[in-house]
CSV table of C-alpha atoms in Angstrom, one decimal:
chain,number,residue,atom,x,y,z
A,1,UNK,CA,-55.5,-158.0,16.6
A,2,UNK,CA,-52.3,-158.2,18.6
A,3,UNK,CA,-52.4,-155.8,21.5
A,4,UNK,CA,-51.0,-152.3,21.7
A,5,UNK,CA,-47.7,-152.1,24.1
A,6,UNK,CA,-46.8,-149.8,26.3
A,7,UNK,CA,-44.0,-147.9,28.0
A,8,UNK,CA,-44.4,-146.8,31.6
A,9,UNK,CA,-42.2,-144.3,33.1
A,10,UNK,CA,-42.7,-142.6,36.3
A,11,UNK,CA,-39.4,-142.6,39.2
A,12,UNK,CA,-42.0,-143.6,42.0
A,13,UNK,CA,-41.6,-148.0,42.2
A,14,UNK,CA,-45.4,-147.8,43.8
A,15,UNK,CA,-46.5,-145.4,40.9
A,16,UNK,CA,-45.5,-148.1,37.9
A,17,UNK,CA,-46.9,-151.3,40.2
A,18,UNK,CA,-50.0,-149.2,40.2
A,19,UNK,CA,-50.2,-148.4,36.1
A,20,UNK,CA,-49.2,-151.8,35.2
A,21,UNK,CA,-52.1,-153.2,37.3
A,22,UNK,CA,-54.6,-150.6,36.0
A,23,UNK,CA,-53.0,-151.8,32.5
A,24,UNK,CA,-53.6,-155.5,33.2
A,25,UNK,CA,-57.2,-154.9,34.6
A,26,UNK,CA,-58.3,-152.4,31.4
A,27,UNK,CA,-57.0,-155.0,29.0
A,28,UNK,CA,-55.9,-154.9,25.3
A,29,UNK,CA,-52.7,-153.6,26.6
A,30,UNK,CA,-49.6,-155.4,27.4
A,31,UNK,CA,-46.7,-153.5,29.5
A,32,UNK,CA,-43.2,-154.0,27.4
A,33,UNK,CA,-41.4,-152.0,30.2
A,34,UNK,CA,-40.8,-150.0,32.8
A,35,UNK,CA,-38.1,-146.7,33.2
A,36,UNK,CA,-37.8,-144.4,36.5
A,37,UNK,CA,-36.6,-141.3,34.2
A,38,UNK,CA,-36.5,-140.4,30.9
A,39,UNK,CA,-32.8,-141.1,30.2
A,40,UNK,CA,-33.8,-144.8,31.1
A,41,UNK,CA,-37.0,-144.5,28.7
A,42,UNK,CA,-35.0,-143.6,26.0
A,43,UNK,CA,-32.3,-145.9,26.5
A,44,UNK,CA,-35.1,-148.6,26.4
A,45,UNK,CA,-36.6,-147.5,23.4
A,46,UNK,CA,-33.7,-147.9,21.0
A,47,UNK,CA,-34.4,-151.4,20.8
A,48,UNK,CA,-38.1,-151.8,22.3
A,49,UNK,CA,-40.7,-150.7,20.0
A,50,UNK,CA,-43.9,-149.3,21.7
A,51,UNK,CA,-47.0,-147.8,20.7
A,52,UNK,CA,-47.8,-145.5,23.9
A,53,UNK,CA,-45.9,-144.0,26.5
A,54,UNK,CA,-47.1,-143.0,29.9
A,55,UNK,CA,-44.9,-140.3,31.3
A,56,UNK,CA,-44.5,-139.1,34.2
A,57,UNK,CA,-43.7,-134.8,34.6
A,58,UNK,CA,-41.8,-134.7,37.2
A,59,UNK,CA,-38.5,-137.0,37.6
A,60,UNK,CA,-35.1,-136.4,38.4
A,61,UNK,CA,-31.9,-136.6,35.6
A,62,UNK,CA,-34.7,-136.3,32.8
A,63,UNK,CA,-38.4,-134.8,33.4
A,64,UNK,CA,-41.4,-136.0,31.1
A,65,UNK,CA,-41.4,-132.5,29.5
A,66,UNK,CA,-37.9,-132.9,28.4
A,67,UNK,CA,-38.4,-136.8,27.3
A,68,UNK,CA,-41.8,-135.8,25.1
A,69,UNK,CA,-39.2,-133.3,23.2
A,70,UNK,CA,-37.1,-136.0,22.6
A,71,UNK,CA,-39.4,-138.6,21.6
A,72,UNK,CA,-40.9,-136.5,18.4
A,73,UNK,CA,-37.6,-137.4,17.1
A,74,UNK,CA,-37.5,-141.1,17.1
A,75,UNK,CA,-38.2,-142.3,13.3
A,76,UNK,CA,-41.8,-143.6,14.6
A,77,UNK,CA,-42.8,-141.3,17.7
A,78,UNK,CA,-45.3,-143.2,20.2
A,79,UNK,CA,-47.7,-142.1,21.2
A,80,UNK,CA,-48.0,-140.2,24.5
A,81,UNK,CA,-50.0,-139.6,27.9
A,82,UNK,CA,-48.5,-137.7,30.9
A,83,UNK,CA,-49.3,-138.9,34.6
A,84,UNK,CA,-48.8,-136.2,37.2
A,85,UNK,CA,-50.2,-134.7,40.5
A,86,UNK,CA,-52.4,-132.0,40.6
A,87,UNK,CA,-50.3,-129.0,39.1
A,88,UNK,CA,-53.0,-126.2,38.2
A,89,UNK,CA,-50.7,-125.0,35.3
A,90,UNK,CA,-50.0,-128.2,34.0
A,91,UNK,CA,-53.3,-128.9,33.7
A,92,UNK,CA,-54.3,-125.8,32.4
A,93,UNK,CA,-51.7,-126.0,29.7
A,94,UNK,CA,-52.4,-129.4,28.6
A,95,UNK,CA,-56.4,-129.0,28.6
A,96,UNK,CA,-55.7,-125.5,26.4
A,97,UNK,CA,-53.7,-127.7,23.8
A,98,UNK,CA,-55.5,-130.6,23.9
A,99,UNK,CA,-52.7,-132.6,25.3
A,100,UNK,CA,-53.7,-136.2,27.0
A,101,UNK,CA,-53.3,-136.3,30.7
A,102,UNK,CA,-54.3,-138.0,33.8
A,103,UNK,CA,-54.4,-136.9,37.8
A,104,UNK,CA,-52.5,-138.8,40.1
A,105,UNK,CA,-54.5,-141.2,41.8
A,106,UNK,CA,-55.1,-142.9,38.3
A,107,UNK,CA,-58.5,-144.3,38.6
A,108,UNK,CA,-59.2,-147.2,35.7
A,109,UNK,CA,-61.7,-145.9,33.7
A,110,UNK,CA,-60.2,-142.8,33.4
A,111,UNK,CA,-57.0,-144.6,32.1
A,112,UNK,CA,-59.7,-146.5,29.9
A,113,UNK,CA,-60.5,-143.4,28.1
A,114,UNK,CA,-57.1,-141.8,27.4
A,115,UNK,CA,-55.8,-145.4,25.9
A,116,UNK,CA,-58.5,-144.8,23.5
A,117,UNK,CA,-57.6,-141.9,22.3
A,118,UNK,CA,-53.6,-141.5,22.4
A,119,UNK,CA,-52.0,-139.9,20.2
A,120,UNK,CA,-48.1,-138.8,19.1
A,121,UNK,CA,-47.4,-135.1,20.3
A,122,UNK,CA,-47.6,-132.9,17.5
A,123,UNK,CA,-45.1,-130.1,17.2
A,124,UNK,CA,-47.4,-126.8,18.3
A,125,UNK,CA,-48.1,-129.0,21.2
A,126,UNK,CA,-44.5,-129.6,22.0
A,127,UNK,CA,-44.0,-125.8,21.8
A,128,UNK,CA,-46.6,-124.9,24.0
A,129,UNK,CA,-45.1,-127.6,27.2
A,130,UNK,CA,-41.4,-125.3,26.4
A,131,UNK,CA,-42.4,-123.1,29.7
A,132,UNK,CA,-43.2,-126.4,31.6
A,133,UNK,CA,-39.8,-127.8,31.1
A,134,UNK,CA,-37.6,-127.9,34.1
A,135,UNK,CA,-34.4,-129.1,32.5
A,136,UNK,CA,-32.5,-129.0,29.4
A,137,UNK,CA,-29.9,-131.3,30.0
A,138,UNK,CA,-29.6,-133.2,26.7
A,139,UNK,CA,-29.5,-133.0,22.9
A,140,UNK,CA,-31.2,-135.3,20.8
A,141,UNK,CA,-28.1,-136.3,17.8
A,142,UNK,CA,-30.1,-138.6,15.0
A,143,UNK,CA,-27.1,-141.2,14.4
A,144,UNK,CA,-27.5,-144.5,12.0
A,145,UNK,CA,-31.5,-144.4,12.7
A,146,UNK,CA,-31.1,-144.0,16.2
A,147,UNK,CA,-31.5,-141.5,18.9
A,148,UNK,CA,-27.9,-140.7,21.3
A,149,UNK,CA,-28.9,-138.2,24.0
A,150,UNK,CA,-25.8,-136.1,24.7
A,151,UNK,CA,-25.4,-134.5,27.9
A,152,UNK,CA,-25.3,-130.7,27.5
A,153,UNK,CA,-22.3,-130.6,30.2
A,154,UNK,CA,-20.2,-132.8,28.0
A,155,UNK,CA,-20.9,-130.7,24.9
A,156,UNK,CA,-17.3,-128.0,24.6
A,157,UNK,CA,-18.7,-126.1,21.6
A,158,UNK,CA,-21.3,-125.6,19.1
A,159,UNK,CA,-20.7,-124.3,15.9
A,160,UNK,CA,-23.0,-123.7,12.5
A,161,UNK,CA,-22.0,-125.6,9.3
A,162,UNK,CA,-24.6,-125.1,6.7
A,163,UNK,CA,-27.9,-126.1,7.7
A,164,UNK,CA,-26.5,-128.9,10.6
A,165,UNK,CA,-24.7,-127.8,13.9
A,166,UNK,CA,-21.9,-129.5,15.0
A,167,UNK,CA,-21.6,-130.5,18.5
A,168,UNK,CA,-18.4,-131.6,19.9
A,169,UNK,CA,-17.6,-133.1,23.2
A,170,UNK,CA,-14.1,-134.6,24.6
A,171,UNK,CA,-14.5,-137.9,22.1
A,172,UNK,CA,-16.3,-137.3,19.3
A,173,UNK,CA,-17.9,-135.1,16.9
A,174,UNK,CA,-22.0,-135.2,16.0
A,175,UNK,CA,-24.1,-133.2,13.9
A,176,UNK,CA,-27.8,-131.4,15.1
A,177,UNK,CA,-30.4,-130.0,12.4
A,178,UNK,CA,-31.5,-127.1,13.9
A,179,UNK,CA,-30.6,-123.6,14.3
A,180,UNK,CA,-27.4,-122.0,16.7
A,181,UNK,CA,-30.0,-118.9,17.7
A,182,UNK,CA,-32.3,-121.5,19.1
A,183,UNK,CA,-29.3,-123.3,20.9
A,184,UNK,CA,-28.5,-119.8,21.8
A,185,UNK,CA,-31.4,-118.9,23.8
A,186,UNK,CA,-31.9,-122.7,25.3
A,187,UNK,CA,-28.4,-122.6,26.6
A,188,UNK,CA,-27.5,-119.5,27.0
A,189,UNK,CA,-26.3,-119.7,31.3
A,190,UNK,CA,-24.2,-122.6,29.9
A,191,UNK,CA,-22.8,-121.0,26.8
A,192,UNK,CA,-21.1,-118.3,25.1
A,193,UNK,CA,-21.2,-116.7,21.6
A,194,UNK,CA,-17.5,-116.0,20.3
A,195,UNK,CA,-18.5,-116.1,16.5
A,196,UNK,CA,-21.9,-116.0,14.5
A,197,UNK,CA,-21.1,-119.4,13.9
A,198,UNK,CA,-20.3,-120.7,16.9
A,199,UNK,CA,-20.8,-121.0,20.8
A,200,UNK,CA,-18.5,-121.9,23.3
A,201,UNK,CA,-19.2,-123.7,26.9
A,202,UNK,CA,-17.8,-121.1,29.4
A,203,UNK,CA,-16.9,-124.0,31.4
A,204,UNK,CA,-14.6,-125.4,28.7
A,205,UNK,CA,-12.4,-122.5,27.9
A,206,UNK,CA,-9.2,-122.4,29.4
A,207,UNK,CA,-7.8,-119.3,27.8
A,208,UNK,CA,-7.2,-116.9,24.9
A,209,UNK,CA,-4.1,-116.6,22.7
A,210,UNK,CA,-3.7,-114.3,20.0
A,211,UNK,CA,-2.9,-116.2,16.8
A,212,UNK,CA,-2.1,-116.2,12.7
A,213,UNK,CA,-4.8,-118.1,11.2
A,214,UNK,CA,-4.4,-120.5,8.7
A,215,UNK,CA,-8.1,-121.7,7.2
A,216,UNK,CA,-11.0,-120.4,6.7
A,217,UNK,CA,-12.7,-117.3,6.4
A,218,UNK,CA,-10.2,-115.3,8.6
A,219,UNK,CA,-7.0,-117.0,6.7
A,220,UNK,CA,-4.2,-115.0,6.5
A,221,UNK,CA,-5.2,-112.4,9.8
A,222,UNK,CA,-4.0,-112.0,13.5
A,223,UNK,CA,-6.9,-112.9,15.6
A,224,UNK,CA,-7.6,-114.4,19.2
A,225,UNK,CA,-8.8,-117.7,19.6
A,226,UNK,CA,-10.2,-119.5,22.5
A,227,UNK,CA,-8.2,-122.1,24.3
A,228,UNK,CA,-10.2,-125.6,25.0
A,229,UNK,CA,-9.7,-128.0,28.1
A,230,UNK,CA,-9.2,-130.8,26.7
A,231,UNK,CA,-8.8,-131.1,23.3
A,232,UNK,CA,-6.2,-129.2,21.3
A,233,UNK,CA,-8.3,-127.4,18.4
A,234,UNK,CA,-9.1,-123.9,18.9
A,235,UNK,CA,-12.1,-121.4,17.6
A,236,UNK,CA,-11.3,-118.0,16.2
A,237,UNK,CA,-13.3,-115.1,18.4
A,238,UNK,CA,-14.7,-112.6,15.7
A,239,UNK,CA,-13.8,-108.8,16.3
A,240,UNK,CA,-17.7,-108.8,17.1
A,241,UNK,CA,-17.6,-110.6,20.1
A,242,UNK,CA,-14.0,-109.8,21.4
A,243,UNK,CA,-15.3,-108.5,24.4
A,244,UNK,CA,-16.2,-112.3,25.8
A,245,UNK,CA,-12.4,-111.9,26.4
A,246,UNK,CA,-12.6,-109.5,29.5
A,247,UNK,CA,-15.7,-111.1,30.4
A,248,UNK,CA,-14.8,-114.6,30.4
């Protein structure tokens, strides 16, 4: 039986030398790499299949919270253990949900046991590490049966088409299942609501111009739209929400 691989993630150089020796020593294990955030981790496992991940919680550009969020989305989700210094609520909220964890200093037999028992994060348990999260700084777009993290200061504007959100930066257009309330309330220091389809970066508007629209469901009428930096399309602000106008 081939051995299981692994994925060790942790920003501290000293803390991965220490797993991948703790991993060598427990054996049955074999260490397919090594990522100091969770950008890197991710980056790494678009091409690098692996059956566990060790994560740390704390790490700058992407925390371990954020990463394990991310990770339920890949096609086959490894599966996942969190490293981290004593943090009483941590603990508390990963012992409550049955969520695998080990104290910093990882002793081996302890790392022993939670190897045996790994498994993939399951969604209630990804709700319940929400108020843990430091950071929400990407999206997770499912593109050609990969996984492109897009930086939520790139993003100009999200807007509700059916059941998919589209999420449109500078370059290029993608497309998120889930719902523009939820965005909403993750977002909402970053972003605006101009429309009940749509959300605005208050960092990317320029302006407001009153204009004659031509498509849509507002074809036809005079309404103000909201200027973008950047790109030359505009979004129509519903009589609803005008008053983003004097607050912007």
């Amino acid at each position: 039986m081939a051995n299981q691989r692994l994925l060790i993630v942790d920003d501290e150089p000293l803390a991965r030398q220490r797993l991948r020796d703790l991993v060598g020593d427990v054996g049955g294990y074999d260490v397919a790499g090594e990522a100091a955030n969770g950008v890197e981790a991710m980056q790494l496992l678009q091409d690098t299949a692996v059956d566990i991940v060790l994560v740390d919680i704390r790490m700058p550009l992407m925390d371990g919270i954020e990463l394990a969020q991310h990770l339920r989305g890949l096609p086959q989700p490894p599966k996942l253990i969190f490293t981290t210094a004593y943090d009483h609520y941590a603990v508390q909220a990963f012992e409550l949900n049955a969520i695998d964890y080990l104290l910093k200093p990882i002793r081996g037999e302890r790392l022993a046991a939670a190897l045996a028992k790994a498994r993939p994060l399951q969604p209630t348990q990804s709700q319940a590490l929400q108020p843990l999260q430091q950071t929400h700084d990407y999206l997770s777009i499912h593109e050609r049966g990969k996984v492109v993290l897009v930086p939520i200061v790139d993003v100009l504007y999200l807007r509700a088409e059916l059941k998919y959100v589209t999420v449109r930066t500078r370059e290029k257009s993608y497309l998120l299942e889930t719902a523009l309330n939820q965005l909403e309330q993750t977002y909402a220091a970053q972003f605006v609501r101009i429309h009940r389809n749509a959300l605005v970066a208050r960092n990317a508007i320029s302006g407001f111009e009153k204009q004659r629209i031509s498509e849509g469901e507002d074809a036809g009428e005079s309404a103000w739209v909201v200027l973008l930096k950047g790109i030359p399309e505009t979004l129509v602000v519903s009589r609803r929400h005008q008053h983003v106008i004097k607050a912007t």
